[in-house]
CSV table of C-alpha atoms in Angstrom, one decimal:
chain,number,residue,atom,x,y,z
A,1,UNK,CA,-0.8,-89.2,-116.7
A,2,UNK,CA,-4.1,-87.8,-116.8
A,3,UNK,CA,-5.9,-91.5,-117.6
A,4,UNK,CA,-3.8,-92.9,-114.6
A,5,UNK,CA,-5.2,-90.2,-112.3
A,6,UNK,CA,-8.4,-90.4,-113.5
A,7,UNK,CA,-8.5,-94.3,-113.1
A,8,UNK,CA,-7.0,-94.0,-109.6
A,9,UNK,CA,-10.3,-91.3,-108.1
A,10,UNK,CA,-12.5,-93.4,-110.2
A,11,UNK,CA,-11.6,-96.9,-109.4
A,12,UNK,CA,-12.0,-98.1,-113.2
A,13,UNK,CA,-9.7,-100.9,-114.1
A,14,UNK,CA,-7.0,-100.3,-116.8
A,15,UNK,CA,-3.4,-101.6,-117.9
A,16,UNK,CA,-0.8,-100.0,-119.1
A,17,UNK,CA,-1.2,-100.9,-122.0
A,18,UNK,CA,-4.7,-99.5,-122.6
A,19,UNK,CA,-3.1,-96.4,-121.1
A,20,UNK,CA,0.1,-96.2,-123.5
A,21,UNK,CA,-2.6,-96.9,-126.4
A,22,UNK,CA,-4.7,-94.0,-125.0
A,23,UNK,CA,-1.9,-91.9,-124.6
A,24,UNK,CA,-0.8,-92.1,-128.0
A,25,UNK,CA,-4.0,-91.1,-129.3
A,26,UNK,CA,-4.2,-88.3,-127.0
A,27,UNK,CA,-0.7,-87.2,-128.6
A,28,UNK,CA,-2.3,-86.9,-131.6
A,29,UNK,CA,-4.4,-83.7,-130.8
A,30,UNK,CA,-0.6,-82.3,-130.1
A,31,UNK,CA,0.5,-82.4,-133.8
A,32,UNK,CA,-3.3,-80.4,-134.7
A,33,UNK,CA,-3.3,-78.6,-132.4
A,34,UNK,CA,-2.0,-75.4,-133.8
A,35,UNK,CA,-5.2,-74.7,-134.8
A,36,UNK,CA,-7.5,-73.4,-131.5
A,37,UNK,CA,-10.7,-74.8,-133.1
A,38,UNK,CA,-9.7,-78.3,-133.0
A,39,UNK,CA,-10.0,-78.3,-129.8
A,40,UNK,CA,-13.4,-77.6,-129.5
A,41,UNK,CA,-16.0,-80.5,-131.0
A,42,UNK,CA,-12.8,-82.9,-132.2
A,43,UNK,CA,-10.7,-82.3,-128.9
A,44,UNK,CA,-13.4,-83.7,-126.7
A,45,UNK,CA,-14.6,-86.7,-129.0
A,46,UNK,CA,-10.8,-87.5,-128.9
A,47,UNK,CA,-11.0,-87.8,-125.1
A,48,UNK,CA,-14.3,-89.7,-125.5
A,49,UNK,CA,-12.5,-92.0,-126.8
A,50,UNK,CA,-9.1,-92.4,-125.3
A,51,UNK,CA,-12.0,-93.0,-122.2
A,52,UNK,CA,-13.5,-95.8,-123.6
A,53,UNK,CA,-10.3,-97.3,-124.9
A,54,UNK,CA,-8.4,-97.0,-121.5
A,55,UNK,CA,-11.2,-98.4,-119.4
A,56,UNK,CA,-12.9,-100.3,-122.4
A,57,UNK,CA,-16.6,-98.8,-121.8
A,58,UNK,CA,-17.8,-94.7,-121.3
A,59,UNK,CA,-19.8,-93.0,-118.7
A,60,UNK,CA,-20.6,-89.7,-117.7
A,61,UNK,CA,-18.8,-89.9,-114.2
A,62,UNK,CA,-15.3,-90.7,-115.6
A,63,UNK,CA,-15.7,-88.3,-118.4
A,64,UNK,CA,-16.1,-85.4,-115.6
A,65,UNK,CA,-13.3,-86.2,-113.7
A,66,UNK,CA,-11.0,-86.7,-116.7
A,67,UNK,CA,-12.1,-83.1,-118.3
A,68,UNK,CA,-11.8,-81.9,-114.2
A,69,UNK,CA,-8.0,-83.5,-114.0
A,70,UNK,CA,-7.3,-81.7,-117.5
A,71,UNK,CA,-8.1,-78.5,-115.7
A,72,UNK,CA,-6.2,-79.1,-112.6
A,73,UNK,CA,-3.4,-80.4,-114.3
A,74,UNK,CA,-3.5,-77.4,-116.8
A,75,UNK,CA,-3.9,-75.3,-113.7
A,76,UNK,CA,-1.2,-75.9,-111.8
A,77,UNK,CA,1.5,-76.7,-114.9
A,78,UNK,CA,0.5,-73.0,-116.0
A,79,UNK,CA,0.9,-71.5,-112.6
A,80,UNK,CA,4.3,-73.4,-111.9
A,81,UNK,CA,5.5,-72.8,-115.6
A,82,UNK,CA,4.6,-68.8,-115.1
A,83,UNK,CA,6.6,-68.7,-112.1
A,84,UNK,CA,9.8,-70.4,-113.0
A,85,UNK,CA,9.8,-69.9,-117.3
A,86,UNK,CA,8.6,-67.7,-119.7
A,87,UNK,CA,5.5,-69.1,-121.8
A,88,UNK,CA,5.1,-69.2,-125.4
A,89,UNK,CA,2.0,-70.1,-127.4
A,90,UNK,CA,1.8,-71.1,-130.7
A,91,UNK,CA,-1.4,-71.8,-131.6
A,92,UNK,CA,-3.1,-74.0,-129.0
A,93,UNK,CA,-0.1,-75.2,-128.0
A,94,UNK,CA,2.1,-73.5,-124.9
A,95,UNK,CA,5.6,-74.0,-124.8
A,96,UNK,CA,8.4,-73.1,-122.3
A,97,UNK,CA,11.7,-73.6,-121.5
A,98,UNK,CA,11.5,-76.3,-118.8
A,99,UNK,CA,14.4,-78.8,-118.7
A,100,UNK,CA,13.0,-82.7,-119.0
A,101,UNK,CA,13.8,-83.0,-115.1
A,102,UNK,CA,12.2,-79.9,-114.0
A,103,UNK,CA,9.1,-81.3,-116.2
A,104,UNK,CA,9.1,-84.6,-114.9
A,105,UNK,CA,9.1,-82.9,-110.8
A,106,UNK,CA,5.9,-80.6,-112.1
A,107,UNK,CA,3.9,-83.7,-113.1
A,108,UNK,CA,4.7,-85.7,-110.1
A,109,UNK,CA,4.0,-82.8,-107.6
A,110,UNK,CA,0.4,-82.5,-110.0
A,111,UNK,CA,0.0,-86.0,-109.9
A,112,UNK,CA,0.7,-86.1,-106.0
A,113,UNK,CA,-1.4,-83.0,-105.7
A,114,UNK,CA,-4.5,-84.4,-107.1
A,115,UNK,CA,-4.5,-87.5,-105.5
A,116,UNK,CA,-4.5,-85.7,-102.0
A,117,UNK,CA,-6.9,-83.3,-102.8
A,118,UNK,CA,-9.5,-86.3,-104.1
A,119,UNK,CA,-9.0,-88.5,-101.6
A,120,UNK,CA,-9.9,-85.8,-99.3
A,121,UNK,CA,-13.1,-84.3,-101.0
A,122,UNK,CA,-14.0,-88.7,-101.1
A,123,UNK,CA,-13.1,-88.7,-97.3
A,124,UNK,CA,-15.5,-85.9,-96.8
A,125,UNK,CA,-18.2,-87.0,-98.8
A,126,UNK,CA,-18.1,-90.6,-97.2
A,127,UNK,CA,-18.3,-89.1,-93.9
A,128,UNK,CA,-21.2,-86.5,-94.7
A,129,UNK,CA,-23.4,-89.5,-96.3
A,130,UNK,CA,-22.3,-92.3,-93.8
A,131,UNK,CA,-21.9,-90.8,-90.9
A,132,UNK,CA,-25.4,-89.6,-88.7
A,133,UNK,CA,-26.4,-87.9,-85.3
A,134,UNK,CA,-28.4,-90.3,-83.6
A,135,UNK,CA,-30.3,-89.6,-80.1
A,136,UNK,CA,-30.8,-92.6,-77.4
A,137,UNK,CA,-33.0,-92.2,-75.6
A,138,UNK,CA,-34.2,-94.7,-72.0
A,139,UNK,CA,-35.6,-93.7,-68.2
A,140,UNK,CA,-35.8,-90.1,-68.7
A,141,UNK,CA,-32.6,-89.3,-69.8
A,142,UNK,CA,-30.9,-89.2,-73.4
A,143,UNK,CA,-27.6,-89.0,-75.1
A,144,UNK,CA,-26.4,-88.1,-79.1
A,145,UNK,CA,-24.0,-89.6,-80.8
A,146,UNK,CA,-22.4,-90.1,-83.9
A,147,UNK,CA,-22.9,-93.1,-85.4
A,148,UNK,CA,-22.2,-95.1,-88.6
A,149,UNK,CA,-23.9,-96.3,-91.2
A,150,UNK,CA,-22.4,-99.9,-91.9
A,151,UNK,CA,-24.1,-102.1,-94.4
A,152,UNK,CA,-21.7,-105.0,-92.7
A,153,UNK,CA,-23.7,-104.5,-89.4
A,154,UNK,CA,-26.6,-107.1,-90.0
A,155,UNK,CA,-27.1,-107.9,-86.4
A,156,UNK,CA,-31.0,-108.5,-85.2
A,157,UNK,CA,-32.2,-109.9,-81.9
A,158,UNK,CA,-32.8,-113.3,-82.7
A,159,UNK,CA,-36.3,-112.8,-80.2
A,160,UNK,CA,-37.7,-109.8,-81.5
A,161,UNK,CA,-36.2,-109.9,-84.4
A,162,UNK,CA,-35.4,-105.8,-83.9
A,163,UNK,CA,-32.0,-104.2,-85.8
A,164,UNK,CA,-28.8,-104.0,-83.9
A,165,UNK,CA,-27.3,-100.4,-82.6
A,166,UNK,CA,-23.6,-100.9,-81.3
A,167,UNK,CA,-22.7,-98.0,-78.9
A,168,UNK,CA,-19.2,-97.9,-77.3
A,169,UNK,CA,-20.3,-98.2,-73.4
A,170,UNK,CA,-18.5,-95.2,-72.0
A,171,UNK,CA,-20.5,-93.0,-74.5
A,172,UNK,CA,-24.0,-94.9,-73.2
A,173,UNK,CA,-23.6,-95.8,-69.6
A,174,UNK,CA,-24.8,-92.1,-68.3
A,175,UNK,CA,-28.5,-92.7,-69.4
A,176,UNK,CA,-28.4,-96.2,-67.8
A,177,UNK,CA,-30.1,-96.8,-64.3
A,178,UNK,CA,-27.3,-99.1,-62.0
A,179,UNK,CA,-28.7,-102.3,-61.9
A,180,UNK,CA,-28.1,-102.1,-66.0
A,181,UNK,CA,-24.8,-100.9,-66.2
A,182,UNK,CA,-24.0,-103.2,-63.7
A,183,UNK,CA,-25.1,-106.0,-65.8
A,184,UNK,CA,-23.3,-104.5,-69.0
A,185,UNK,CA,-20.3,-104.5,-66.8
A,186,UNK,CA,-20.3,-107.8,-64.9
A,187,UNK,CA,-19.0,-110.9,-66.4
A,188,UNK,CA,-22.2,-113.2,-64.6
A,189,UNK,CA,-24.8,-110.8,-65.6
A,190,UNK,CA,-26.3,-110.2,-62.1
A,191,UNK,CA,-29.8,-111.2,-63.6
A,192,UNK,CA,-30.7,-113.1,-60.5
A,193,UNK,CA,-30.2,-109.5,-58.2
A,194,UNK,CA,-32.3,-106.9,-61.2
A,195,UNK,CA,-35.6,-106.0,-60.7
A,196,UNK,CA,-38.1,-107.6,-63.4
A,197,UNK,CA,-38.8,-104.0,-65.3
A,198,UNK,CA,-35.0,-104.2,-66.0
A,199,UNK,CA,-34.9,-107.7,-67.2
A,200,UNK,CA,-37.7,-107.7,-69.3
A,201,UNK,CA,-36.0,-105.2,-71.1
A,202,UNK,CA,-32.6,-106.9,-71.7
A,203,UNK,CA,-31.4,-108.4,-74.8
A,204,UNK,CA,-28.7,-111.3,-75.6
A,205,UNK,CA,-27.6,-111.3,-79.0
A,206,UNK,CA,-24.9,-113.8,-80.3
A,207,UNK,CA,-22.4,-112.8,-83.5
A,208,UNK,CA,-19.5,-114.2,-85.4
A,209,UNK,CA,-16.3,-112.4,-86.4
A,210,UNK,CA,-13.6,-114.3,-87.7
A,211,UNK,CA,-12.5,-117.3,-85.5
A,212,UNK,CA,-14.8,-116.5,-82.6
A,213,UNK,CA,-18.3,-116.7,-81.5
A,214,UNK,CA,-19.6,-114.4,-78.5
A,215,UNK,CA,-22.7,-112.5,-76.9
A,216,UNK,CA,-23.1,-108.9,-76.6
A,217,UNK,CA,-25.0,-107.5,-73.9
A,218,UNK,CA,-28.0,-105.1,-75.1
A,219,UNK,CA,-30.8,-103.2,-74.1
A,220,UNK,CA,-34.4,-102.1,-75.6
A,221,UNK,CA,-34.5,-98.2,-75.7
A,222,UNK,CA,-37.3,-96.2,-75.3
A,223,UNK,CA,-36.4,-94.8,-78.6
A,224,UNK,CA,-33.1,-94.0,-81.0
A,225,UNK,CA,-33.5,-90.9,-83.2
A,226,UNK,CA,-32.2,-90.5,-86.5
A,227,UNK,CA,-31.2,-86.9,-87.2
A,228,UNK,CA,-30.4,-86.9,-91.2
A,229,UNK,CA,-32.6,-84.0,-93.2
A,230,UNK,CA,-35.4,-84.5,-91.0
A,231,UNK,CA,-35.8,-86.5,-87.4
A,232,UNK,CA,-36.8,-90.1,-87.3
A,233,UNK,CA,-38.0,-92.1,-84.6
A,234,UNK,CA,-37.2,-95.6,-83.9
A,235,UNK,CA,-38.5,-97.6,-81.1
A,236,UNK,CA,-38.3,-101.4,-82.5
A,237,UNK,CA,-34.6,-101.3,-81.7
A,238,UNK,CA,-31.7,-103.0,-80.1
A,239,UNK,CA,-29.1,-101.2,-78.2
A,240,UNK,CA,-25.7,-103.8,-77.6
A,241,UNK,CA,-22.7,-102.2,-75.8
A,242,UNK,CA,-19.2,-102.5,-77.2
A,243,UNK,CA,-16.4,-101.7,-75.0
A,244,UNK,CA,-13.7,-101.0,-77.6
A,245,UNK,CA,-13.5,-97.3,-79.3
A,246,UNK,CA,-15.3,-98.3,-82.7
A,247,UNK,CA,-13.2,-95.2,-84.2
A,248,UNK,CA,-9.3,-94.0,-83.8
A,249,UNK,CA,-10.0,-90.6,-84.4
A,250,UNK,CA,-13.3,-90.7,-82.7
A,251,UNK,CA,-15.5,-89.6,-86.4
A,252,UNK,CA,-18.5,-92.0,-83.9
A,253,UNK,CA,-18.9,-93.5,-81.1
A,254,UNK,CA,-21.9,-96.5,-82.4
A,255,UNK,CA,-22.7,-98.8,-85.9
A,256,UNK,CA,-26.1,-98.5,-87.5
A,257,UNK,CA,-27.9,-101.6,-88.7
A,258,UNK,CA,-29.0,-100.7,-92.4
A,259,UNK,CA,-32.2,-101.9,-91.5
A,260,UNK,CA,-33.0,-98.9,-89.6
């Protein structure tokens, strides 16, 4: 159980197989185990290597969480066995009273409980590293956001050649002057009507998704700010307007280009 949940957080590939194999080499620190000092320096090669047979190489990463899971596992089976039966210990080796289908329920609910409680720390991490403050900045007036950071976003300005910011409009269009939102808005592009300060300062850029083949409407900022551990300044930059949310649960409202 504890290879399985270690594989899941770490993404390493097994079988089951590899796992029973594991398993049963795990086991073996069960029948010498009566003796606590086997499972000092012997008790953690054996997990050394029930690693590298389950996922068929070692590294440092895997070997934490396996050695963390132990503990949580341990945790909670101690806690839940405390509660419900008396414990016994013989040895290194605890044992209680547990019917096999009271047993089987505490694994699951640790199993279950570990796999929440990763996926959340990963979903927190993910957002903490990918996930910036960004300040746009045009005419006087600015706006922060949240944006991510998406390696998939390789957009540039085919004439400048400048990286490519997607903002969700509704989160952009209060620093805009009229004639510009206009033209974000309008299907024609009104160019014929904007004064020549605007249009020198709008940007077409064409993109791919599957199946299709469009043009998003952008402008040139004064300058975009990238608030991670310290402020940075960007003025060779491309601001195209998207007029979909970009997230469901509103985490950001734009998509930096990597290039930034």
């Amino acid at each position: 159980m504890v290879i399985y949940v270690t594989a899941k957080i770490t993404g390493n590939y097994t079988s089951l197989l590899r796992i029973a194999v594991a398993s049963i080499i795990g086991a073996i620190i069960g029948v010498f185990a009566f003796e606590k000092i086997f499972f000092g320096v012997y008790g953690v090669f054996i997990s050394f290597l029930m690693l590298y047979i389950a996922f068929s190489f070692f590294d440092i990463k895997s070997a934490l969480i396996f050695f963390m899971v132990i503990f949580i596992l341990g945790g909670i089976s101690f806690f839940i066995n405390n509660i419900f039966n008396r414990i016994v210990w013989i040895g290194a080796v605890a044992y209680t009273e547990n019917s096999l289908l009271l047993s089987l329920l505490f694994c699951i609910l640790c199993v279950v409980s570990i796999l929440l409680f990763f996926r959340l720390f990963k979903r927190l991490l993910i957002k903490k590293n990918m996930i910036k403050k960004i300040n746009i900045g045009f005419e006087g007036k600015n706006v922060d956001l949240y944006a991510l950071m998406d390696t998939g976003n390789l957009l540039l300005d085919p004439v400048t050649g400048y990286p490519v910011v997607l903002v969700f409009f509704e989160k952009i269009k209060g620093i805009l002057p009229e004639p510009l939102k206009l033209f974000m808005e309008s299907e024609n592009g009104l160019l014929t009507t904007m004064d020549r300060k605007y249009k020198n300062k709008i940007c077409l850029i064409p993109y791919k998704t599957a199946g299709d083949e469009s043009i998003l409407k952008g402008f040139r900022p004064d300058y975009v700010i990238l608030k991670d551990n310290k402020e940075r300044v960007i003025k060779n930059v491309i601001v195209a307007v998207v007029f979909k949310k970009m997230s469901a649960d509103n985490e950001f409202e734009a998509v930096l280009n990597p290039q930034i």
